[in-house]
């Protein structure tokens, strides 16, 4: 993965040692602190979102850009898809590092399991008091042993697919990314009534990698439980090729253990966007 996207440790940023006790103020401070994790080499307009869950756990999400601009993962979508993949939908608040846009509000307002109202320019919250905010983010890893074989890895992905949120298609997909230390990062497809806002399982997992600064993705396991022989869609192939070109991707099939390929092989001569990288304009980060 690009070194510039993954150069910080998992623990909370050091400037969070003295945060306000008030939950909403702490969420805003966390959102501002996580902006540095965003991957925005094209626009240089990073932002972050923080989800608060019912028990005080919280999930961050950052903006992840692609050389194919329309494949950007917005920070709100990134955070929500990470929470769903981790089996959590009990969202009670969302804070952003910047003012909430009409697009953010529209995305949240049409997700039926999330009942939040806008409190101010950067905060959505459920009615009633918010729980105390936990000191560290929710772990991004699955509680599962490192697979010894590709078939075991695909088995983990098949079980993970039960967490997919697929009211539009009824087509669950799951992707598990194994790190060099054997830890497992989950991703599932998270759908939305507006199909352009649907996020596939592969990009869900990639968004979590960038947000949490996970630097060593080595192996991925992909399954579509209703279609043997599934492969990533074109959008996912683009982002996989940009961010994890050398990782080994095992795709579920009728063959035990699946079949393997590297993302760069699935999308040869993919658009790198090398000429689009630009020097930051001070107005972009002001």
GROMACS .gro file of N, CA and C in nm, residues 27 50-54 76 80 89-96 100 104-120 122-128 130-131:
model
  129
   27UNK      N    1  -1.613   1.395   2.081
   27UNK     CA    2  -1.628   1.342   1.946
   27UNK      C    3  -1.577   1.441   1.842
   50UNK      N    4  -1.635   1.050   1.308
   50UNK     CA    5  -1.630   0.960   1.423
   50UNK      C    6  -1.772   0.915   1.456
   51UNK      N    7  -1.794   0.783   1.461
   51UNK     CA    8  -1.921   0.727   1.503
   51UNK      C    9  -1.913   0.689   1.650
   52UNK      N   10  -2.014   0.726   1.727
   52UNK     CA   11  -2.025   0.681   1.865
   52UNK      C   12  -2.132   0.573   1.872
   53UNK      N   13  -2.099   0.462   1.937
   53UNK     CA   14  -2.190   0.349   1.950
   53UNK      C   15  -2.256   0.349   2.087
   54UNK      N   16  -2.357   0.264   2.103
   54UNK     CA   17  -2.442   0.269   2.221
   54UNK      C   18  -2.371   0.245   2.352
   76UNK      N   19  -1.781   0.969   0.612
   76UNK     CA   20  -1.901   0.918   0.679
   76UNK      C   21  -1.930   0.776   0.634
   80UNK      N   22  -1.922   0.429   0.871
   80UNK     CA   23  -2.042   0.345   0.885
   80UNK      C   24  -2.016   0.205   0.831
   89UNK      N   25  -2.420  -0.183   1.460
   89UNK     CA   26  -2.510  -0.088   1.394
   89UNK      C   27  -2.577   0.004   1.495
   90UNK      N   28  -2.535  -0.002   1.621
   90UNK     CA   29  -2.598   0.076   1.728
   90UNK      C   30  -2.537   0.216   1.735
   91UNK      N   31  -2.552   0.292   1.628
   91UNK     CA   32  -2.490   0.425   1.616
   91UNK      C   33  -2.577   0.528   1.686
   92UNK      N   34  -2.518   0.604   1.779
   92UNK     CA   35  -2.595   0.705   1.854
   92UNK      C   36  -2.548   0.847   1.825
   93UNK      N   37  -2.434   0.864   1.760
   93UNK     CA   38  -2.388   0.998   1.725
   93UNK      C   39  -2.283   0.989   1.616
   94UNK      N   40  -2.268   1.099   1.542
   94UNK     CA   41  -2.164   1.109   1.440
   94UNK      C   42  -2.114   1.252   1.439
   95UNK      N   43  -1.982   1.266   1.453
   95UNK     CA   44  -1.920   1.398   1.450
   95UNK      C   45  -1.824   1.404   1.333
   96UNK      N   46  -1.809   1.522   1.276
   96UNK     CA   47  -1.720   1.540   1.161
   96UNK      C   48  -1.617   1.647   1.189
  100UNK      N   49  -2.104   1.954   0.817
  100UNK     CA   50  -2.179   1.850   0.749
  100UNK      C   51  -2.239   1.906   0.621
  104UNK      N   52  -2.387   1.453   0.306
  104UNK     CA   53  -2.373   1.374   0.429
  104UNK      C   54  -2.510   1.350   0.492
  105UNK      N   55  -2.588   1.458   0.503
  105UNK     CA   56  -2.720   1.448   0.565
  105UNK      C   57  -2.811   1.355   0.487
  106UNK      N   58  -2.804   1.363   0.355
  106UNK     CA   59  -2.888   1.277   0.272
  106UNK      C   60  -2.849   1.131   0.290
  107UNK      N   61  -2.720   1.104   0.296
  107UNK     CA   62  -2.673   0.966   0.314
  107UNK      C   63  -2.725   0.910   0.447
  108UNK      N   64  -2.708   0.986   0.554
  108UNK     CA   65  -2.753   0.939   0.685
  108UNK      C   66  -2.905   0.929   0.692
  109UNK      N   67  -2.973   1.024   0.632
  109UNK     CA   68  -3.118   1.030   0.645
  109UNK      C   69  -3.193   0.919   0.577
  110UNK      N   70  -3.127   0.848   0.485
  110UNK     CA   71  -3.195   0.740   0.413
  110UNK      C   72  -3.145   0.601   0.453
  111UNK      N   73  -3.068   0.593   0.561
  111UNK     CA   74  -3.030   0.464   0.618
  111UNK      C   75  -3.129   0.432   0.729
  112UNK      N   76  -3.217   0.335   0.710
  112UNK     CA   77  -3.329   0.315   0.801
  112UNK      C   78  -3.290   0.275   0.943
  113UNK      N   79  -3.173   0.216   0.962
  113UNK     CA   80  -3.135   0.172   1.095
  113UNK      C   81  -3.065   0.281   1.175
  114UNK      N   82  -3.046   0.398   1.117
  114UNK     CA   83  -2.976   0.506   1.186
  114UNK      C   84  -3.074   0.621   1.205
  115UNK      N   85  -3.112   0.647   1.330
  115UNK     CA   86  -3.208   0.754   1.360
  115UNK      C   87  -3.136   0.866   1.434
  116UNK      N   88  -3.074   0.955   1.358
  116UNK     CA   89  -2.999   1.066   1.415
  116UNK      C   90  -3.056   1.197   1.363
  117UNK      N   91  -3.047   1.300   1.444
  117UNK     CA   92  -3.089   1.434   1.404
  117UNK      C   93  -2.968   1.526   1.407
  118UNK      N   94  -2.966   1.624   1.317
  118UNK     CA   95  -2.853   1.716   1.315
  118UNK      C   96  -2.862   1.811   1.433
  119UNK      N   97  -2.754   1.816   1.512
  119UNK     CA   98  -2.749   1.900   1.631
  119UNK      C   99  -2.689   2.036   1.598
  120UNK      N  100  -2.580   2.035   1.524
  120UNK     CA  101  -2.516   2.160   1.480
  120UNK      C  102  -2.443   2.132   1.350
  122UNK      N  103  -2.163   2.025   1.273
  122UNK     CA  104  -2.070   1.913   1.260
  122UNK      C  105  -2.109   1.790   1.341
  123UNK      N  106  -2.233   1.786   1.392
  123UNK     CA  107  -2.271   1.674   1.479
  123UNK      C  108  -2.413   1.628   1.451
  124UNK      N  109  -2.430   1.495   1.438
  124UNK     CA  110  -2.559   1.428   1.439
  124UNK      C  111  -2.567   1.346   1.567
  125UNK      N  112  -2.684   1.337   1.628
  125UNK     CA  113  -2.696   1.257   1.750
  125UNK      C  114  -2.839   1.209   1.768
  126UNK      N  115  -2.852   1.096   1.838
  126UNK     CA  116  -2.984   1.047   1.877
  126UNK      C  117  -3.034   1.130   1.994
  127UNK      N  118  -3.163   1.122   2.023
  127UNK     CA  119  -3.217   1.194   2.138
  127UNK      C  120  -3.168   1.132   2.268
  128UNK      N  121  -3.159   1.212   2.372
  128UNK     CA  122  -3.116   1.161   2.501
  128UNK      C  123  -2.967   1.179   2.523
  130UNK      N  124  -2.570   1.108   2.568
  130UNK     CA  125  -2.476   1.022   2.500
  130UNK      C  126  -2.392   0.946   2.602
  131UNK      N  127  -2.349   0.822   2.571
  131UNK     CA  128  -2.265   0.747   2.663
  131UNK      C  129  -2.126   0.808   2.673
   0.00000   0.00000   0.00000
